[in-house]
PDB file of C-alpha atoms in Angstrom:
ATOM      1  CA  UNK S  17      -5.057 -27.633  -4.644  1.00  0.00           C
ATOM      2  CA  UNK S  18      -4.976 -23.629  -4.524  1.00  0.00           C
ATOM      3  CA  UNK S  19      -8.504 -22.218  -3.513  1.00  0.00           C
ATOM      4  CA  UNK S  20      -7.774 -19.067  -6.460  1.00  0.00           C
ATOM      5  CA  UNK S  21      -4.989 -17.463  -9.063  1.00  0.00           C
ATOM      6  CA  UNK S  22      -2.732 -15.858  -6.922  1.00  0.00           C
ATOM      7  CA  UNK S  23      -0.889 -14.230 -10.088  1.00  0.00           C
ATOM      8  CA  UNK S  24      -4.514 -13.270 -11.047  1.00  0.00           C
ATOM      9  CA  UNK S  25      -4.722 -11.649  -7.120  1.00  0.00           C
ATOM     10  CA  UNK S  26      -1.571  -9.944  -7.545  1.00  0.00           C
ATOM     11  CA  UNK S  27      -2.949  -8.451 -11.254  1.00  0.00           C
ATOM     12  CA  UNK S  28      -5.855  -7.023 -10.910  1.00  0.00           C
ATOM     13  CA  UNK S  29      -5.489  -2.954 -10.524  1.00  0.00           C
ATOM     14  CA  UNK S  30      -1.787  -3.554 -11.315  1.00  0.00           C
ATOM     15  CA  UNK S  31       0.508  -1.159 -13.348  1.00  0.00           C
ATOM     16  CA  UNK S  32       1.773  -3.065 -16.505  1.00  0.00           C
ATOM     17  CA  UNK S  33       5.761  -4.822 -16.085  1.00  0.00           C
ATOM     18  CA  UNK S  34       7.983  -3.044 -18.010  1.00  0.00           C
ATOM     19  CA  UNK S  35      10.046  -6.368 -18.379  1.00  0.00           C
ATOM     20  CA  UNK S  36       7.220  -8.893 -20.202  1.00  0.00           C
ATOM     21  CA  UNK S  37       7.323 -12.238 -18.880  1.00  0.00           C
ATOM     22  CA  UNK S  38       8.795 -12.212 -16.209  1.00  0.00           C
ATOM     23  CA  UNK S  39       7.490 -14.729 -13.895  1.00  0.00           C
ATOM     24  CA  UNK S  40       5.003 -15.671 -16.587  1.00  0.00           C
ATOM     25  CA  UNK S  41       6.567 -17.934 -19.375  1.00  0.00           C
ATOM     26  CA  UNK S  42       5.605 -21.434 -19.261  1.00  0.00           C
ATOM     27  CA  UNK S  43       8.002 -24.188 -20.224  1.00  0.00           C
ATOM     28  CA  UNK S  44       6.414 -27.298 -21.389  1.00  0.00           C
ATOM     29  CA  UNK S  45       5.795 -29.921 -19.146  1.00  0.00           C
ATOM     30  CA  UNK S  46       5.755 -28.140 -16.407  1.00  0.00           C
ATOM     31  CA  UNK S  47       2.779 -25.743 -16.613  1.00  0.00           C
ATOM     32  CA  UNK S  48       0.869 -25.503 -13.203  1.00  0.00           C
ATOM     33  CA  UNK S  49      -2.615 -26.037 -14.114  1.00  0.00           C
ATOM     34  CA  UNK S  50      -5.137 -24.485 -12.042  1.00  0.00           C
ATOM     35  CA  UNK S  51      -8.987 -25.298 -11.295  1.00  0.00           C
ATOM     36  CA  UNK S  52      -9.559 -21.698 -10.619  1.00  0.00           C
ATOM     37  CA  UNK S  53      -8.073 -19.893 -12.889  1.00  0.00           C
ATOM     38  CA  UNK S  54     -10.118 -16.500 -13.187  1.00  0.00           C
ATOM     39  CA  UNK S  55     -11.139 -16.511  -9.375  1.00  0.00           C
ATOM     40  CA  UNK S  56      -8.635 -13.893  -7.442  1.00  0.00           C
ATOM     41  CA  UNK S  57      -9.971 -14.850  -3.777  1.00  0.00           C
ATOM     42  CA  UNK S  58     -11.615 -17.167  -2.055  1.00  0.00           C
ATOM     43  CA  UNK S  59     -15.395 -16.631  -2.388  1.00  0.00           C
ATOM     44  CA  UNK S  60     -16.924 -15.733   1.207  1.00  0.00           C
ATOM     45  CA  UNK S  61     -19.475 -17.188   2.562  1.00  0.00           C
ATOM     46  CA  UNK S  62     -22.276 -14.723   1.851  1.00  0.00           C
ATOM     47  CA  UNK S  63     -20.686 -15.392  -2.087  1.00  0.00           C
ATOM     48  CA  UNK S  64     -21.169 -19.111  -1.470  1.00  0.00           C
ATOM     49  CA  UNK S  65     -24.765 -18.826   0.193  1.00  0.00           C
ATOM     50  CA  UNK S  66     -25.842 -16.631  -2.452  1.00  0.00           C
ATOM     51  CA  UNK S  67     -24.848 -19.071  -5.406  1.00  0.00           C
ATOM     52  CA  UNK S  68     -27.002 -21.583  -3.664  1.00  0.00           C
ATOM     53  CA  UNK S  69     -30.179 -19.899  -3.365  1.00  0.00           C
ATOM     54  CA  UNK S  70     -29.539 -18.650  -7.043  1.00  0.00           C
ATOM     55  CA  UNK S  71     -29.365 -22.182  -7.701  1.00  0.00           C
ATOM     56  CA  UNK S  72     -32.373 -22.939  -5.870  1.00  0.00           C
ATOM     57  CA  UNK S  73     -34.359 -20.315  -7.952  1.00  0.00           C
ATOM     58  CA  UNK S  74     -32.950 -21.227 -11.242  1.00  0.00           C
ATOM     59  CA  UNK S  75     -34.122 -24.943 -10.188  1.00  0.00           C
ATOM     60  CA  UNK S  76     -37.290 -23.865  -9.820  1.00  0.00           C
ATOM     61  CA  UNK S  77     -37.117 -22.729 -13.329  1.00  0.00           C
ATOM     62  CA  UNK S  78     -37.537 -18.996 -12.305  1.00  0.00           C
ATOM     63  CA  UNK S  79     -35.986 -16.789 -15.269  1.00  0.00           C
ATOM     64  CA  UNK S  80     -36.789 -13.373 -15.288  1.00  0.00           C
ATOM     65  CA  UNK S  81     -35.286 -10.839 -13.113  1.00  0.00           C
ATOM     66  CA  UNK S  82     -38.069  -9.483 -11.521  1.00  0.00           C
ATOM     67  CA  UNK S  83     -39.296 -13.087  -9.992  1.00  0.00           C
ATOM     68  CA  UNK S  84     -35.354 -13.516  -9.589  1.00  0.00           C
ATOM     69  CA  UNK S  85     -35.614 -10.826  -7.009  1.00  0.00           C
ATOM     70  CA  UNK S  86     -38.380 -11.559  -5.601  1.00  0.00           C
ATOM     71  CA  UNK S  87     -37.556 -15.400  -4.964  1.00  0.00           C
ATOM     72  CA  UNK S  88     -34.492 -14.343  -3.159  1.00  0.00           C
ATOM     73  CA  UNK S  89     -36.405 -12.486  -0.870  1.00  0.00           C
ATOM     74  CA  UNK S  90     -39.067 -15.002  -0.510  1.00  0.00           C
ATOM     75  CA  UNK S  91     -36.402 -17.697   0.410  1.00  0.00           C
ATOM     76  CA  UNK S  92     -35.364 -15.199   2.975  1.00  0.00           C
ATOM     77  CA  UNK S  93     -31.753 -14.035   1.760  1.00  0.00           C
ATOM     78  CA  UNK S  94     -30.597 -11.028   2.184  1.00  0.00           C
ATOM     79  CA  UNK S  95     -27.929  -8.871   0.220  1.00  0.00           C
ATOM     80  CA  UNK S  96     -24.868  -8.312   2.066  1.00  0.00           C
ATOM     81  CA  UNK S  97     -25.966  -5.060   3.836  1.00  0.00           C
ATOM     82  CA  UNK S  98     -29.404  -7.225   4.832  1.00  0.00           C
ATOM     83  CA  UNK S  99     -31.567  -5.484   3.112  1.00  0.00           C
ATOM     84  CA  UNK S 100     -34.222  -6.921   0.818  1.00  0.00           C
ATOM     85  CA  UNK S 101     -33.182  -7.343  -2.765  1.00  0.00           C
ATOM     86  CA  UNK S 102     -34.366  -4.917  -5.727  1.00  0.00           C
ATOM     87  CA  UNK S 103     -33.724  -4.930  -9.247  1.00  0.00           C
ATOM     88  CA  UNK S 104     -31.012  -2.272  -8.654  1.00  0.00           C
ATOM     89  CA  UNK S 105     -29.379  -3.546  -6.224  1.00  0.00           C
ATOM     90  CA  UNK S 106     -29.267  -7.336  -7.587  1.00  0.00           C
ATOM     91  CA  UNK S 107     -27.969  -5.620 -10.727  1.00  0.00           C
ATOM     92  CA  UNK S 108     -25.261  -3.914  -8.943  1.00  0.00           C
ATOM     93  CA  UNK S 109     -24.215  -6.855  -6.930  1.00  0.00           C
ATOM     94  CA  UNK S 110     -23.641  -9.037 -10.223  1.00  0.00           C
ATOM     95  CA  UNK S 111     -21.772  -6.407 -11.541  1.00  0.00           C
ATOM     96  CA  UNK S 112     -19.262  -6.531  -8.142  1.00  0.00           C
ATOM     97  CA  UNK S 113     -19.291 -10.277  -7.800  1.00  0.00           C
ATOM     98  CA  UNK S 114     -18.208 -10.594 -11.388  1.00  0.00           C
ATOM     99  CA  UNK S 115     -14.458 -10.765 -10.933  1.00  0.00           C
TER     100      UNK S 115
END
């Protein structure tokens, strides 16, 4: 099984094909179906520890962004340049991550 979409990889910040479809037209019964099919990478592992302690504070039924933030830095984790997590920051971090 492929860990991302490497034709979504190879898209994003492309220039548009001036010959459509190339590469890209499915014949029935024989579509490759992916599990992934919006990631363009594999996550890293900073990515995969920070979906578990947003997990971890969403199981703990905390909603709001502010106690979002500070939960995060209660639990100890850190954003990826190790500093402790504001609303700014956790905003602009969602807005990266969001591929």
């Amino acid at each position: 099984m492929k860990e991302f979409n490497e034709k979504l990889a190879r898209w994003i910040n492309a220039t548009p094909s001036k010959d459509a479809g190339i590469n890209n037209i499915q014949i029935p019964g024989q579509v490759e179906h992916l599990v992934w099919q919006n990631r363009s990478k594999i996550p890293s592992q900073y990515e995969m520890d920070f979906v578990q302690h947003l997990i971890q504070a969403f199981s703990n039924d905390v909603t709001q962004l502010n106690d979002l933030v500070s939960t995060l830095n209660q639990q100890g984790f850190r954003n990826e340049d190790g500093e402790l997590w504001t609303i700014e920051c956790f905003s602009s971090e969602m807005q990266r991550l969001g591929y």
